[in-house]
């Protein structure tokens, strides 16, 4: 199993550009989520999904869209990048049965200039 | 008030010492608790789940006190490789994970 994969690992955007961060998992986990992590802060939930076709907002959803057309994929779209979105983005998945260990992708480091 | 609070540190500890981290959570409905370890510029990795009865894994011991809404992590005989940031996490009944900001640990030779 590859676990949770994310692409790209690094990205630089100009203000106003849009892009999609890709996330995929091959563990058949129903629950997937996107976090951002800023220096000195904990992980903050952007959006999450409890299964294909179902998404919901987390703590900091503004400026981001998600979709979940398959169990495996959960892309995060930045609509119009802003410098405040400079951060490290982690995608994660959780199995539906205990222990509810969260499996993380390696992260995407995004810089918006 | 943050829902999960941790001392940010850093904790500077000599190799071989015992170090304890504490974490408090505000949501009494939280059902599951975890300690994650995060190395610099890497993704968090599960260190251990925290059970009501307390649990131990080698040099690591985790405790949960539901009455005080308090979680702890004890590391004995600390190693240089234990240097990392330790994240406390609470999960509610909707599978929502609330993360603490982490405690940075630096083990010195």
PDB file of C-alpha atoms in Angstrom:
ATOM      1  CA  UNK A   1       0.000   0.000   0.000  1.00  0.00           C
ATOM      2  CA  UNK A   2       1.206   3.509  -0.790  1.00  0.00           C
ATOM      3  CA  UNK A   3      -0.883   4.933   2.073  1.00  0.00           C
ATOM      4  CA  UNK A   4      -1.766   8.593   1.578  1.00  0.00           C
ATOM      5  CA  UNK A   5      -0.071  10.383  -1.290  1.00  0.00           C
ATOM      6  CA  UNK A   6      -0.041  14.098  -1.996  1.00  0.00           C
ATOM      7  CA  UNK A   7       1.135  16.093  -4.975  1.00  0.00           C
ATOM      8  CA  UNK A   8       2.857  18.407  -5.468  1.00  0.00           C
ATOM      9  CA  UNK A   9       5.337  18.515  -2.578  1.00  0.00           C
ATOM     10  CA  UNK A  10       6.191  22.155  -3.192  1.00  0.00           C
ATOM     11  CA  UNK A  11       4.336  24.918  -5.011  1.00  0.00           C
ATOM     12  CA  UNK A  12       4.767  28.640  -5.484  1.00  0.00           C
ATOM     13  CA  UNK A  13       1.778  30.643  -6.670  1.00  0.00           C
ATOM     14  CA  UNK A  14       1.159  34.268  -7.440  1.00  0.00           C
ATOM     15  CA  UNK A  15      -1.715  36.054  -5.763  1.00  0.00           C
ATOM     16  CA  UNK A  16      -4.930  35.347  -7.618  1.00  0.00           C
ATOM     17  CA  UNK A  17      -3.853  32.107  -9.229  1.00  0.00           C
ATOM     18  CA  UNK A  18      -5.835  28.941  -8.666  1.00  0.00           C
ATOM     19  CA  UNK A  19      -4.595  25.411  -8.285  1.00  0.00           C
ATOM     20  CA  UNK A  20      -5.559  21.973  -7.028  1.00  0.00           C
ATOM     21  CA  UNK A  21      -3.678  19.986  -4.426  1.00  0.00           C
ATOM     22  CA  UNK A  22      -4.079  16.291  -5.050  1.00  0.00           C
ATOM     23  CA  UNK A  23      -4.611  13.647  -2.369  1.00  0.00           C
ATOM     24  CA  UNK A  24      -5.187   9.929  -2.772  1.00  0.00           C
ATOM     25  CA  UNK A  25      -5.323   6.953  -0.411  1.00  0.00           C
ATOM     26  CA  UNK A  26      -5.382   3.258  -1.198  1.00  0.00           C
ATOM     27  CA  UNK A  27      -6.562   1.963   2.188  1.00  0.00           C
ATOM     28  CA  UNK A  28     -10.299   2.211   1.431  1.00  0.00           C
ATOM     29  CA  UNK A  29     -10.785   4.722   4.250  1.00  0.00           C
ATOM     30  CA  UNK A  30     -14.111   6.478   4.224  1.00  0.00           C
ATOM     31  CA  UNK A  31     -13.017   9.533   6.201  1.00  0.00           C
ATOM     32  CA  UNK A  32     -10.589  11.988   4.640  1.00  0.00           C
ATOM     33  CA  UNK A  33      -9.596  15.493   5.614  1.00  0.00           C
ATOM     34  CA  UNK A  34      -7.440  18.452   4.688  1.00  0.00           C
ATOM     35  CA  UNK A  35      -5.471  20.465   7.238  1.00  0.00           C
ATOM     36  CA  UNK A  36      -3.225  23.445   7.105  1.00  0.00           C
ATOM     37  CA  UNK A  37      -0.381  23.986   9.523  1.00  0.00           C
ATOM     38  CA  UNK A  38       1.152  27.369  10.108  1.00  0.00           C
ATOM     39  CA  UNK A  39       4.344  27.946  12.118  1.00  0.00           C
ATOM     40  CA  UNK A  40       3.754  27.610  15.861  1.00  0.00           C
ATOM     41  CA  UNK A  41       0.172  26.520  15.394  1.00  0.00           C
ATOM     42  CA  UNK A  42      -1.624  23.240  15.502  1.00  0.00           C
ATOM     43  CA  UNK A  43      -3.298  21.590  12.565  1.00  0.00           C
ATOM     44  CA  UNK A  44      -6.454  23.377  11.483  1.00  0.00           C
ATOM     45  CA  UNK A  45      -9.149  21.507   9.624  1.00  0.00           C
ATOM     46  CA  UNK A  46     -10.110  23.000   6.262  1.00  0.00           C
ATOM     47  CA  UNK A  47     -12.601  20.478   4.861  1.00  0.00           C
ATOM     48  CA  UNK A  48     -13.432  16.866   5.465  1.00  0.00           C
ATOM     49  CA  UNK A  49     -15.388  14.043   3.910  1.00  0.00           C
ATOM     50  CA  UNK A  50     -17.055  11.048   5.541  1.00  0.00           C
ATOM     51  CA  UNK A  51     -17.472   9.216   2.249  1.00  0.00           C
ATOM     52  CA  UNK A  52     -17.707   9.547  -1.511  1.00  0.00           C
ATOM     53  CA  UNK A  53     -20.078  12.328  -2.486  1.00  0.00           C
ATOM     54  CA  UNK A  54     -20.109  13.878   0.997  1.00  0.00           C
ATOM     55  CA  UNK A  55     -18.021  16.855   2.056  1.00  0.00           C
ATOM     56  CA  UNK A  56     -18.272  19.377   4.853  1.00  0.00           C
ATOM     57  CA  UNK A  57     -16.499  22.440   6.124  1.00  0.00           C
ATOM     58  CA  UNK A  58     -13.963  22.431   8.886  1.00  0.00           C
ATOM     59  CA  UNK A  59     -12.591  25.269  10.965  1.00  0.00           C
ATOM     60  CA  UNK A  60     -11.017  27.339   8.146  1.00  0.00           C
ATOM     61  CA  UNK A  61     -12.842  26.591   4.858  1.00  0.00           C
ATOM     62  CA  UNK A  62     -12.831  30.048   3.254  1.00  0.00           C
ATOM     63  CA  UNK A  63     -10.914  30.205  -0.012  1.00  0.00           C
ATOM     64  CA  UNK A  64     -10.916  26.435  -0.509  1.00  0.00           C
ATOM     65  CA  UNK A  65     -13.160  23.931  -2.261  1.00  0.00           C
ATOM     66  CA  UNK A  66     -13.131  20.146  -2.131  1.00  0.00           C
ATOM     67  CA  UNK A  67     -14.842  17.303  -3.905  1.00  0.00           C
ATOM     68  CA  UNK A  68     -15.010  13.569  -3.246  1.00  0.00           C
ATOM     69  CA  UNK A  69     -16.125  11.716  -6.332  1.00  0.00           C
ATOM     70  CA  UNK A  70     -14.370   8.489  -5.320  1.00  0.00           C
ATOM     71  CA  UNK A  71     -13.340   6.919  -2.018  1.00  0.00           C
ATOM     72  CA  UNK A  72      -9.692   7.188  -3.032  1.00  0.00           C
ATOM     73  CA  UNK A  73      -9.351  10.838  -4.082  1.00  0.00           C
ATOM     74  CA  UNK A  74      -9.933  14.057  -2.185  1.00  0.00           C
ATOM     75  CA  UNK A  75      -8.535  17.079  -4.046  1.00  0.00           C
ATOM     76  CA  UNK A  76      -8.337  20.538  -2.487  1.00  0.00           C
ATOM     77  CA  UNK A  77      -8.813  23.522  -4.742  1.00  0.00           C
ATOM     78  CA  UNK A  78      -7.563  27.018  -4.006  1.00  0.00           C
ATOM     79  CA  UNK A  79      -9.883  29.349  -5.831  1.00  0.00           C
ATOM     80  CA  UNK A  80      -7.839  32.561  -5.863  1.00  0.00           C
ATOM     81  CA  UNK A  81      -4.607  32.235  -3.929  1.00  0.00           C
ATOM     82  CA  UNK A  82      -3.754  34.808  -1.272  1.00  0.00           C
ATOM     83  CA  UNK A  83      -0.530  35.282   0.741  1.00  0.00           C
ATOM     84  CA  UNK A  84      -2.488  34.256   3.864  1.00  0.00           C
ATOM     85  CA  UNK A  85      -2.775  30.786   2.330  1.00  0.00           C
ATOM     86  CA  UNK A  86       0.982  30.274   2.508  1.00  0.00           C
ATOM     87  CA  UNK A  87       1.198  27.177   4.657  1.00  0.00           C
ATOM     88  CA  UNK A  88       1.895  23.468   4.768  1.00  0.00           C
ATOM     89  CA  UNK A  89      -1.116  21.418   3.723  1.00  0.00           C
ATOM     90  CA  UNK A  90      -1.665  17.881   4.959  1.00  0.00           C
ATOM     91  CA  UNK A  91      -4.185  15.410   3.687  1.00  0.00           C
ATOM     92  CA  UNK A  92      -5.209  12.586   6.004  1.00  0.00           C
ATOM     93  CA  UNK A  93      -7.513   9.603   6.197  1.00  0.00           C
ATOM     94  CA  UNK A  94      -9.007   7.587   9.070  1.00  0.00           C
ATOM     95  CA  UNK A  95     -10.299   4.018   9.038  1.00  0.00           C
ATOM     96  CA  UNK A  96     -13.903   3.482  10.026  1.00  0.00           C
ATOM     97  CA  UNK A  97     -13.030   1.127  12.885  1.00  0.00           C
ATOM     98  CA  UNK A  98     -10.873   1.561  15.989  1.00  0.00           C
ATOM     99  CA  UNK A  99      -8.110   2.450  16.554  1.00  0.00           C
ATOM    100  CA  UNK A 100      -8.869   5.674  14.760  1.00  0.00           C
ATOM    101  CA  UNK A 101      -5.313   6.395  13.753  1.00  0.00           C
ATOM    102  CA  UNK A 102      -5.076   9.243  11.292  1.00  0.00           C
ATOM    103  CA  UNK A 103      -2.784   8.505   8.349  1.00  0.00           C
ATOM    104  CA  UNK A 104      -1.138  11.565   6.862  1.00  0.00           C
ATOM    105  CA  UNK A 105       0.297  12.335   3.480  1.00  0.00           C
ATOM    106  CA  UNK A 106       3.765  13.913   3.326  1.00  0.00           C
ATOM    107  CA  UNK A 107       2.389  17.427   2.932  1.00  0.00           C
ATOM    108  CA  UNK A 108       2.454  20.169   0.328  1.00  0.00           C
ATOM    109  CA  UNK A 109       4.433  23.331   1.069  1.00  0.00           C
ATOM    110  CA  UNK A 110       2.642  26.210  -0.598  1.00  0.00           C
ATOM    111  CA  UNK A 111       3.984  29.733  -0.920  1.00  0.00           C
ATOM    112  CA  UNK A 112       1.797  32.506  -2.297  1.00  0.00           C
ATOM    113  CA  UNK A 113       3.635  35.657  -3.335  1.00  0.00           C
TER     114      UNK A 113
ATOM    115  CA  UNK B   1     -10.117  29.279  25.072  1.00  0.00           C
ATOM    116  CA  UNK B   2      -8.468  26.687  22.829  1.00  0.00           C
ATOM    117  CA  UNK B   3     -10.221  23.340  22.821  1.00  0.00           C
ATOM    118  CA  UNK B   4      -6.977  21.414  23.286  1.00  0.00           C
ATOM    119  CA  UNK B   5      -4.193  23.174  25.120  1.00  0.00           C
ATOM    120  CA  UNK B   6      -0.556  22.256  25.439  1.00  0.00           C
ATOM    121  CA  UNK B   7       2.517  23.978  26.805  1.00  0.00           C
ATOM    122  CA  UNK B   8       4.378  25.012  23.638  1.00  0.00           C
ATOM    123  CA  UNK B   9       7.809  24.552  25.243  1.00  0.00           C
ATOM    124  CA  UNK B  10      10.462  24.087  24.154  1.00  0.00           C
ATOM    125  CA  UNK B  11      11.427  21.578  26.787  1.00  0.00           C
ATOM    126  CA  UNK B  12      15.215  21.272  26.890  1.00  0.00           C
ATOM    127  CA  UNK B  13      16.031  17.970  28.556  1.00  0.00           C
ATOM    128  CA  UNK B  14      19.330  16.086  29.013  1.00  0.00           C
ATOM    129  CA  UNK B  15      19.607  12.675  27.443  1.00  0.00           C
ATOM    130  CA  UNK B  16      18.464   9.953  29.808  1.00  0.00           C
ATOM    131  CA  UNK B  17      16.082  12.170  31.755  1.00  0.00           C
ATOM    132  CA  UNK B  18      12.352  11.644  32.185  1.00  0.00           C
ATOM    133  CA  UNK B  19      10.052  14.207  30.663  1.00  0.00           C
ATOM    134  CA  UNK B  20       6.314  14.699  31.064  1.00  0.00           C
ATOM    135  CA  UNK B  21       3.880  16.522  28.807  1.00  0.00           C
ATOM    136  CA  UNK B  22       0.405  17.595  29.789  1.00  0.00           C
ATOM    137  CA  UNK B  23      -2.606  18.417  27.681  1.00  0.00           C
ATOM    138  CA  UNK B  24      -6.090  19.650  28.631  1.00  0.00           C
ATOM    139  CA  UNK B  25      -9.220  19.438  26.516  1.00  0.00           C
ATOM    140  CA  UNK B  26     -12.413  21.451  26.876  1.00  0.00           C
ATOM    141  CA  UNK B  27     -14.992  19.206  25.140  1.00  0.00           C
ATOM    142  CA  UNK B  28     -16.250  16.726  27.709  1.00  0.00           C
ATOM    143  CA  UNK B  29     -17.851  14.718  24.867  1.00  0.00           C
ATOM    144  CA  UNK B  30     -14.431  13.858  23.433  1.00  0.00           C
ATOM    145  CA  UNK B  31     -14.192  10.109  23.146  1.00  0.00           C
ATOM    146  CA  UNK B  32     -10.755   9.172  21.911  1.00  0.00           C
ATOM    147  CA  UNK B  33      -7.368  10.679  22.522  1.00  0.00           C
ATOM    148  CA  UNK B  34      -4.006  10.357  20.879  1.00  0.00           C
ATOM    149  CA  UNK B  35      -0.426  11.514  21.060  1.00  0.00           C
ATOM    150  CA  UNK B  36       1.279  12.209  17.732  1.00  0.00           C
ATOM    151  CA  UNK B  37       4.886  12.972  17.072  1.00  0.00           C
ATOM    152  CA  UNK B  38       5.922  15.437  14.383  1.00  0.00           C
ATOM    153  CA  UNK B  39       9.483  15.857  13.193  1.00  0.00           C
ATOM    154  CA  UNK B  40      10.532  19.124  11.621  1.00  0.00           C
ATOM    155  CA  UNK B  41       8.920  19.659   8.204  1.00  0.00           C
ATOM    156  CA  UNK B  42       7.333  16.186   8.245  1.00  0.00           C
ATOM    157  CA  UNK B  43       3.824  14.861   8.649  1.00  0.00           C
ATOM    158  CA  UNK B  44       2.548  13.872  12.108  1.00  0.00           C
ATOM    159  CA  UNK B  45       2.806  10.203  12.999  1.00  0.00           C
ATOM    160  CA  UNK B  46       0.816   8.371  15.651  1.00  0.00           C
ATOM    161  CA  UNK B  47       2.823   7.751  18.805  1.00  0.00           C
ATOM    162  CA  UNK B  48       0.103   6.140  20.859  1.00  0.00           C
ATOM    163  CA  UNK B  49      -3.567   6.112  21.604  1.00  0.00           C
ATOM    164  CA  UNK B  50      -4.601   7.049  25.139  1.00  0.00           C
ATOM    165  CA  UNK B  51      -6.911   4.753  27.045  1.00  0.00           C
ATOM    166  CA  UNK B  52      -8.816   5.409  30.263  1.00  0.00           C
ATOM    167  CA  UNK B  53      -6.836   2.736  32.057  1.00  0.00           C
ATOM    168  CA  UNK B  54      -3.544   4.225  30.944  1.00  0.00           C
ATOM    169  CA  UNK B  55      -1.216   2.508  28.560  1.00  0.00           C
ATOM    170  CA  UNK B  56       2.473   1.941  28.159  1.00  0.00           C
ATOM    171  CA  UNK B  57       4.623   1.280  25.117  1.00  0.00           C
ATOM    172  CA  UNK B  58       8.261   0.798  25.965  1.00  0.00           C
ATOM    173  CA  UNK B  59       9.596   4.063  27.356  1.00  0.00           C
ATOM    174  CA  UNK B  60       6.311   5.886  26.726  1.00  0.00           C
ATOM    175  CA  UNK B  61       3.349   6.013  29.095  1.00  0.00           C
ATOM    176  CA  UNK B  62       0.063   7.792  28.407  1.00  0.00           C
ATOM    177  CA  UNK B  63      -2.614   8.606  30.957  1.00  0.00           C
ATOM    178  CA  UNK B  64      -6.145   9.970  30.678  1.00  0.00           C
ATOM    179  CA  UNK B  65      -8.075  11.674  33.456  1.00  0.00           C
ATOM    180  CA  UNK B  66     -11.638  12.234  32.224  1.00  0.00           C
ATOM    181  CA  UNK B  67     -12.769  13.969  35.412  1.00  0.00           C
ATOM    182  CA  UNK B  68     -10.108  16.640  35.011  1.00  0.00           C
ATOM    183  CA  UNK B  69     -10.142  16.494  31.193  1.00  0.00           C
ATOM    184  CA  UNK B  70      -6.431  15.983  31.170  1.00  0.00           C
ATOM    185  CA  UNK B  71      -4.035  13.785  29.183  1.00  0.00           C
ATOM    186  CA  UNK B  72      -0.399  13.158  29.877  1.00  0.00           C
ATOM    187  CA  UNK B  73       2.589  11.606  28.150  1.00  0.00           C
ATOM    188  CA  UNK B  74       5.658  10.416  30.023  1.00  0.00           C
ATOM    189  CA  UNK B  75       8.927   9.603  28.268  1.00  0.00           C
ATOM    190  CA  UNK B  76      11.507   7.736  30.321  1.00  0.00           C
ATOM    191  CA  UNK B  77      15.223   7.426  29.561  1.00  0.00           C
ATOM    192  CA  UNK B  78      14.936  10.019  26.806  1.00  0.00           C
ATOM    193  CA  UNK B  79      17.018   9.580  23.658  1.00  0.00           C
ATOM    194  CA  UNK B  80      18.370  12.154  21.244  1.00  0.00           C
ATOM    195  CA  UNK B  81      15.975  10.716  18.668  1.00  0.00           C
ATOM    196  CA  UNK B  82      13.002  11.695  20.858  1.00  0.00           C
ATOM    197  CA  UNK B  83      13.569  15.338  19.878  1.00  0.00           C
ATOM    198  CA  UNK B  84      10.388  16.357  18.058  1.00  0.00           C
ATOM    199  CA  UNK B  85       7.113  18.158  18.577  1.00  0.00           C
ATOM    200  CA  UNK B  86       4.468  16.156  20.440  1.00  0.00           C
ATOM    201  CA  UNK B  87       0.852  16.817  19.503  1.00  0.00           C
ATOM    202  CA  UNK B  88      -2.120  16.023  21.691  1.00  0.00           C
ATOM    203  CA  UNK B  89      -5.364  15.195  19.878  1.00  0.00           C
ATOM    204  CA  UNK B  90      -8.962  14.731  21.021  1.00  0.00           C
ATOM    205  CA  UNK B  91     -11.616  13.084  18.857  1.00  0.00           C
ATOM    206  CA  UNK B  92     -15.310  13.759  19.345  1.00  0.00           C
ATOM    207  CA  UNK B  93     -18.245  11.503  18.507  1.00  0.00           C
ATOM    208  CA  UNK B  94     -18.355  12.848  14.917  1.00  0.00           C
ATOM    209  CA  UNK B  95     -14.770  11.760  14.238  1.00  0.00           C
ATOM    210  CA  UNK B  96     -13.681  15.378  14.433  1.00  0.00           C
ATOM    211  CA  UNK B  97     -10.104  15.680  15.588  1.00  0.00           C
ATOM    212  CA  UNK B  98      -9.094  18.716  17.586  1.00  0.00           C
ATOM    213  CA  UNK B  99      -5.350  19.250  17.670  1.00  0.00           C
ATOM    214  CA  UNK B 100      -3.227  20.961  20.227  1.00  0.00           C
ATOM    215  CA  UNK B 101      -0.511  23.266  18.923  1.00  0.00           C
ATOM    216  CA  UNK B 102       2.181  20.862  20.111  1.00  0.00           C
ATOM    217  CA  UNK B 103       5.001  20.811  22.631  1.00  0.00           C
ATOM    218  CA  UNK B 104       8.523  21.003  21.297  1.00  0.00           C
ATOM    219  CA  UNK B 105      11.027  18.670  22.943  1.00  0.00           C
ATOM    220  CA  UNK B 106      14.781  19.051  22.563  1.00  0.00           C
ATOM    221  CA  UNK B 107      16.969  16.308  23.994  1.00  0.00           C
ATOM    222  CA  UNK B 108      20.528  17.438  24.638  1.00  0.00           C
ATOM    223  CA  UNK B 109      23.537  15.089  24.809  1.00  0.00           C
TER     224      UNK B 109
END
